[in-house]
Coordinates of C-alpha atoms in Angstrom, one line a residue:
M531 CA 9.2 -19.4 2.6
T532 CA 10.3 -16.7 5.0
L533 CA 13.9 -15.8 4.4
T534 CA 15.2 -13.0 6.8
K535 CA 18.2 -11.3 5.2
K536 CA 18.9 -7.9 6.5
F537 CA 17.1 -5.0 4.8
Q538 CA 19.1 -2.1 3.4
S539 CA 17.5 1.2 4.2
Y540 CA 18.0 5.0 4.8
A541 CA 17.2 5.9 8.4
A542 CA 17.4 9.0 10.6
L543 CA 19.3 7.6 13.6
K544 CA 18.2 10.4 15.9
Q545 CA 15.6 13.2 16.0
G546 CA 16.2 15.8 13.3
E547 CA 19.2 14.1 11.8
K548 CA 19.9 13.5 8.2
F549 CA 19.2 10.1 6.7
H550 CA 22.0 7.6 6.5
K551 CA 22.5 4.1 5.1
W552 CA 21.4 1.6 7.7
E553 CA 20.6 -2.1 7.7
Y554 CA 18.2 -3.9 10.0
E555 CA 16.9 -7.4 10.7
P556 CA 13.2 -7.5 9.7
A557 CA 10.6 -9.1 11.8
K558 CA 9.6 -12.6 10.8
L559 CA 7.2 -12.7 7.9
G560 CA 3.8 -13.2 9.5
R561 CA 1.1 -15.5 8.2
Q562 CA -0.9 -12.5 6.9
D563 CA 2.0 -10.4 5.8
I564 CA 3.7 -9.8 2.4
E565 CA 7.2 -8.7 1.6
I566 CA 7.8 -6.4 -1.4
A567 CA 10.9 -5.2 -3.2
V568 CA 10.5 -1.4 -3.0
T569 CA 10.8 0.4 -6.3
H570 CA 9.2 3.8 -5.6
N571 CA 8.5 6.1 -2.7
G572 CA 6.4 9.3 -2.8
L573 CA 8.0 11.9 -0.5
C574 CA 5.4 13.4 1.8
H575 CA 5.9 16.4 4.2
T576 CA 4.8 14.0 6.9
D577 CA 8.1 12.1 6.5
I578 CA 9.9 15.3 7.5
H579 CA 7.6 15.8 10.5
M580 CA 8.4 12.2 11.5
R581 CA 12.2 12.8 11.1
D582 CA 11.9 15.8 13.3
N583 CA 9.5 14.1 15.8
D584 CA 7.1 17.1 15.5
W585 CA 4.2 15.0 16.7
N586 CA 6.1 13.1 19.5
V587 CA 5.3 9.7 18.0
S588 CA 8.6 8.9 16.2
K589 CA 10.9 6.1 17.2
F590 CA 14.5 6.0 16.1
P591 CA 16.2 4.8 14.1
L592 CA 13.4 5.9 11.8
V593 CA 13.0 4.4 8.3
A594 CA 10.3 6.7 6.9
G595 CA 8.4 6.4 3.6
H596 CA 4.7 5.8 3.5
E597 CA 3.8 6.1 -0.2
V598 CA 5.4 2.9 -1.2
V599 CA 5.2 0.9 -4.4
G600 CA 7.0 -2.4 -5.2
K601 CA 6.6 -6.0 -6.3
V602 CA 5.7 -8.8 -4.0
T603 CA 8.6 -11.1 -3.3
Q604 CA 7.2 -13.3 -0.4
I605 CA 3.7 -14.0 0.9
G606 CA 2.6 -15.3 4.3
E607 CA 0.9 -18.7 4.6
D608 CA -2.6 -17.2 5.0
V609 CA -2.4 -14.6 2.2
T610 CA -4.7 -15.3 -0.8
A611 CA -5.1 -11.9 -2.4
F612 CA -1.6 -11.6 -3.8
V613 CA 1.0 -13.7 -5.6
V614 CA 4.7 -13.2 -6.0
G615 CA 5.3 -10.6 -8.7
D616 CA 2.2 -8.5 -8.1
R617 CA 2.7 -4.7 -8.2
V618 CA 1.3 -3.3 -5.0
G619 CA 1.4 -0.2 -2.8
F620 CA 1.2 0.7 0.9
G621 CA 0.0 4.0 2.3
W622 CA -0.1 5.6 5.7
I623 CA -2.2 3.0 7.5
R624 CA -0.4 -0.3 8.3
N625 CA -3.1 -2.0 10.4
S626 CA -6.2 -1.5 12.4
C627 CA -8.5 -3.4 14.9
R628 CA -10.7 -4.5 11.9
T629 CA -13.6 -5.2 14.2
C630 CA -15.0 -1.8 15.2
D631 CA -17.9 -0.2 13.3
A632 CA -15.6 2.2 11.4
C633 CA -13.3 -0.6 10.3
L634 CA -16.2 -2.8 9.2
R635 CA -17.4 0.2 7.0
G636 CA -13.9 0.3 5.4
E637 CA -13.1 3.5 7.3
E638 CA -10.0 2.3 9.1
N639 CA -8.7 5.9 9.1
I640 CA -11.1 6.5 12.0
C641 CA -10.7 3.1 13.7
Q642 CA -12.1 3.4 17.2
Q643 CA -9.1 1.6 18.7
G644 CA -6.7 3.7 16.7
Y645 CA -5.0 2.5 13.5
T646 CA -1.2 1.7 13.3
G647 CA 0.8 4.0 11.0
L648 CA 3.2 2.4 8.5
I649 CA 6.1 4.4 10.0
V650 CA 4.9 4.9 13.5
G651 CA 6.9 2.3 15.5
N652 CA 7.6 0.4 12.2
H653 CA 10.0 0.7 9.4
G654 CA 8.7 2.1 6.1
G655 CA 9.6 2.3 2.5
F656 CA 12.9 4.1 2.4
A657 CA 14.5 0.6 2.0
N658 CA 15.1 -2.1 -0.5
R659 CA 12.4 -4.3 1.1
L660 CA 9.3 -3.8 3.2
R661 CA 7.1 -6.2 5.2
A662 CA 3.6 -5.4 6.3
P663 CA 0.1 -6.8 6.6
A664 CA -1.3 -7.9 3.2
D665 CA -4.7 -6.6 4.0
F666 CA -3.4 -3.0 3.8
A667 CA -1.6 -3.5 0.5
Y668 CA -3.3 -2.4 -2.7
K669 CA -2.9 -3.7 -6.2
I670 CA -1.7 -0.9 -8.5
P671 CA -3.9 -0.8 -11.7
D672 CA -2.1 -1.5 -14.9
A673 CA -3.1 1.9 -16.3
L674 CA -1.0 3.6 -13.5
D675 CA 2.8 3.7 -13.7
S676 CA 4.5 3.1 -10.4
A677 CA 6.0 6.6 -10.1
S678 CA 2.5 8.2 -10.6
A679 CA 0.8 5.7 -8.3
A680 CA 3.1 6.3 -5.3
P681 CA 1.9 9.8 -4.2
L682 CA -1.7 8.7 -4.6
L683 CA -1.3 6.3 -1.7
C684 CA -1.2 9.3 0.8
A685 CA -1.7 12.6 -1.0
G686 CA -4.3 11.1 -3.4
I687 CA -6.4 9.4 -0.8
T688 CA -6.2 12.4 1.5
V689 CA -8.0 14.6 -1.0
Y690 CA -10.1 11.9 -2.6
T691 CA -11.9 11.0 0.7
P692 CA -13.5 14.3 1.4
L693 CA -14.3 15.0 -2.2
R694 CA -15.9 11.7 -2.6
T695 CA -17.8 12.3 0.7
Y696 CA -19.1 15.8 0.1
I697 CA -19.5 16.2 -3.6
K698 CA -23.1 15.1 -3.9
H699 CA -23.9 15.9 -7.5
P700 CA -22.3 17.3 -10.7
G701 CA -21.9 21.1 -10.9
M702 CA -21.2 21.7 -7.2
K703 CA -18.8 24.6 -6.7
V704 CA -15.6 23.3 -5.1
G705 CA -12.8 25.6 -3.9
V706 CA -9.2 24.3 -3.3
I707 CA -7.0 26.4 -1.1
G708 CA -3.3 25.8 -1.6
I709 CA -2.0 24.5 -4.9
G710 CA 0.8 22.1 -3.8
G711 CA 1.2 18.3 -3.4
L712 CA -2.3 17.9 -2.1
G713 CA -4.0 20.8 -3.8
H714 CA -3.1 20.0 -7.4
L715 CA -4.5 16.5 -7.0
A716 CA -7.6 17.8 -5.3
I717 CA -8.2 20.0 -8.5
K718 CA -7.8 16.9 -10.7
F719 CA -10.1 14.7 -8.7
A720 CA -12.8 17.4 -8.2
R721 CA -12.8 18.2 -11.9
A722 CA -13.2 14.5 -12.8
M723 CA -16.1 14.2 -10.3
G724 CA -18.0 16.9 -12.2
A725 CA -17.4 19.9 -10.0
E726 CA -16.9 23.5 -11.0
V727 CA -13.4 24.0 -9.5
T728 CA -11.8 27.2 -8.2
A729 CA -8.1 27.3 -7.2
F730 CA -7.2 29.7 -4.4
S731 CA -3.5 30.5 -4.1
T732 CA -1.2 33.2 -2.9
S733 CA 1.1 32.6 -5.9
A734 CA -0.2 34.3 -9.0
D735 CA 2.3 32.3 -11.2
K736 CA 0.4 29.1 -10.4
E737 CA -2.7 30.2 -12.4
K738 CA -1.8 28.5 -15.7
E739 CA -0.8 25.3 -13.9
A740 CA -3.9 25.3 -11.8
K741 CA -6.1 25.6 -15.0
D742 CA -4.0 22.9 -16.7
F743 CA -4.8 20.6 -13.7
G744 CA -8.5 21.3 -14.4
A745 CA -9.5 24.4 -12.4
H746 CA -12.2 26.4 -14.1
H747 CA -11.3 29.5 -12.2
F748 CA -8.2 30.9 -10.4
C749 CA -8.4 33.4 -7.5
Q750 CA -5.4 35.1 -5.9
W751 CA -5.8 34.8 -2.2
D752 CA -4.5 38.3 -1.4
N753 CA -6.6 40.1 -4.0
A754 CA -9.7 41.4 -2.1
E755 CA -11.6 42.1 -5.2
E756 CA -11.1 38.7 -6.7
I757 CA -12.0 37.0 -3.4
E758 CA -15.3 39.0 -3.2
N759 CA -16.3 37.6 -6.6
F760 CA -16.2 34.1 -5.1
S761 CA -17.6 34.8 -1.6
G762 CA -20.7 33.0 -0.6
K763 CA -20.7 30.7 -3.6
Q764 CA -18.6 27.7 -2.7
D765 CA -20.4 24.5 -1.8
L766 CA -17.2 22.8 -0.6
I767 CA -13.9 24.2 0.3
I768 CA -10.8 22.0 0.7
S769 CA -8.0 23.6 2.7
T770 CA -4.6 22.0 2.1
S771 CA -2.6 24.7 3.7
S772 CA -0.1 23.7 6.4
S773 CA 0.1 27.3 7.6
A774 CA -2.5 29.3 9.5
I775 CA -4.6 31.4 7.1
D776 CA -7.5 33.9 7.4
W777 CA -10.2 31.5 8.6
D778 CA -12.9 34.2 8.4
K779 CA -12.1 34.7 4.7
C780 CA -12.3 30.9 4.2
F781 CA -15.7 30.7 6.0
N782 CA -17.1 33.7 4.1
L783 CA -16.5 31.8 0.8
L784 CA -19.0 29.2 1.7
A785 CA -22.5 29.1 0.3
N786 CA -25.5 28.2 2.5
N787 CA -25.2 24.4 3.3
G788 CA -21.5 24.7 2.4
V789 CA -18.8 22.5 3.9
F790 CA -15.3 23.8 4.9
C791 CA -13.0 20.8 5.1
I792 CA -9.5 21.1 6.7
L793 CA -6.8 18.7 5.5
G794 CA -3.7 20.7 6.4
L795 CA -2.5 20.8 10.0
P796 CA -1.4 24.3 10.9
T797 CA -0.8 25.2 14.6
A798 CA -3.8 27.4 14.9
T799 CA -7.1 27.9 16.6
L800 CA -10.4 28.4 14.7
N801 CA -12.7 31.2 15.7
I802 CA -15.9 30.8 13.8
P803 CA -18.8 33.3 13.7
L804 CA -21.8 31.5 15.0
L805 CA -24.6 33.4 13.3
P806 CA -23.6 32.7 9.7
L807 CA -22.7 29.1 10.8
V808 CA -26.2 28.5 12.1
F809 CA -28.4 30.5 9.8
G810 CA -26.4 29.4 6.7
Q811 CA -26.5 25.8 7.9
K812 CA -22.7 25.6 7.2
A813 CA -20.3 22.9 8.4
I814 CA -16.7 22.7 9.4
V815 CA -15.1 19.3 9.2
G816 CA -11.7 17.6 9.2
S817 CA -10.6 14.6 7.2
V818 CA -7.6 12.3 7.6
V819 CA -6.3 10.0 4.8
G820 CA -8.8 7.3 4.0
G821 CA -9.8 3.7 4.6
R822 CA -9.4 0.6 2.5
R823 CA -12.8 1.1 0.8
F824 CA -12.0 4.5 -0.7
M825 CA -8.3 3.6 -1.3
R826 CA -9.2 0.8 -3.7
E827 CA -11.9 3.0 -5.3
M828 CA -9.5 6.0 -5.6
L829 CA -6.8 3.9 -7.4
E830 CA -9.4 2.6 -9.9
F831 CA -10.9 6.1 -10.4
A832 CA -7.4 7.5 -11.0
A833 CA -6.6 4.8 -13.5
I834 CA -9.8 5.2 -15.4
N835 CA -9.6 9.0 -15.5
Q836 CA -5.8 9.1 -15.8
I837 CA -5.4 11.3 -12.8
K838 CA -1.7 11.5 -12.1
P839 CA 0.4 13.8 -9.9
M840 CA 2.9 16.2 -11.3
I841 CA 6.2 14.6 -10.2
E842 CA 9.9 15.0 -10.1
I843 CA 12.0 11.8 -10.0
M844 CA 15.0 11.6 -7.7
E845 CA 17.1 8.6 -6.5
L846 CA 16.5 7.3 -3.0
S847 CA 20.2 7.9 -2.3
D848 CA 19.4 11.7 -2.7
I849 CA 16.8 11.5 0.1
N850 CA 18.3 14.4 2.1
A851 CA 18.4 16.7 -0.8
A852 CA 14.9 15.8 -1.7
M853 CA 13.7 16.5 1.8
D854 CA 15.4 19.9 1.8
K855 CA 13.6 20.7 -1.4
V856 CA 10.2 19.7 0.1
A857 CA 10.9 21.7 3.3
A858 CA 11.7 24.8 1.2
N859 CA 8.4 24.4 -0.8
K860 CA 10.4 24.0 -4.0
A861 CA 8.9 20.6 -5.0
R862 CA 6.6 20.9 -8.0
Y863 CA 4.5 19.1 -6.9
R864 CA 5.6 15.7 -5.5
I865 CA 9.0 14.1 -5.4
V866 CA 9.2 10.4 -6.1
L867 CA 12.2 8.5 -4.9
V868 CA 13.4 5.6 -7.0
S869 CA 15.1 2.7 -5.2
E870 CA 18.3 1.1 -6.2
H871 CA 18.2 -2.6 -7.2

């Protein structure tokens, strides 16, 4: 059954504009698609980048929202993994080629043909309904409430993937730079994976929260004496900063064989000293969201270990106020938008 009533949404009609109520005719439900009634959206800074077309990939009208949780209302003829009523989520990736080596490994995030983003040329979750391929929907474990699960579908998988990749054994020293929407989840996941975690932040008032999240140590980024105490000791550093920072300082924190992983996307150029890179056998890597293999694993890991983001609930109708709050770095630490039904 593929009813096609118009979907009610909030859309930016032009680049940089506020979101307004907007309705659209959805594409026909494909044989491998599902439709969900949206209940929750995590609000990611990427939604703001897409509204402002900062990456020149946005198409308008834009219905953003790519940390989406809802209940299945319709299923395509070939869908066998879900039934009507299942609680599921969609993240940043909508589809991929499914046939390249990366996709076959469950690493659709580095699909050799390039994956399709949920809100890149498609309408996302800031709506009452969403239709997308069932293969990129994920069942939400019963132990996770929908509001907590939503931010895990982008922020959670973004930090889980490099931690899961580079934490090789318990007791590794992991530094997290930037204690925000990504960083606070990185602390929680790293602690649950058995790492000794240090939180690095410019905000001294975040020390208590960072330790409540699971950090063993807190280091104020602008305090040279504190930084010196941690230099040369970190096996893995996760940088979540969206602004350019002192890269030499970051690199100096690494122990031999250490890995510096960049998740944030500042407009910056890296100048790395080659001698310590080579003689210390250090590595600099990037990481982008995660594929289906790690997404499913991450949701189960979060459910078992009760890893949940610190969230603030707002109504979807308050989307513009919520975006202003995120843009002003006043969200503590993720805003979740509840849809009206």
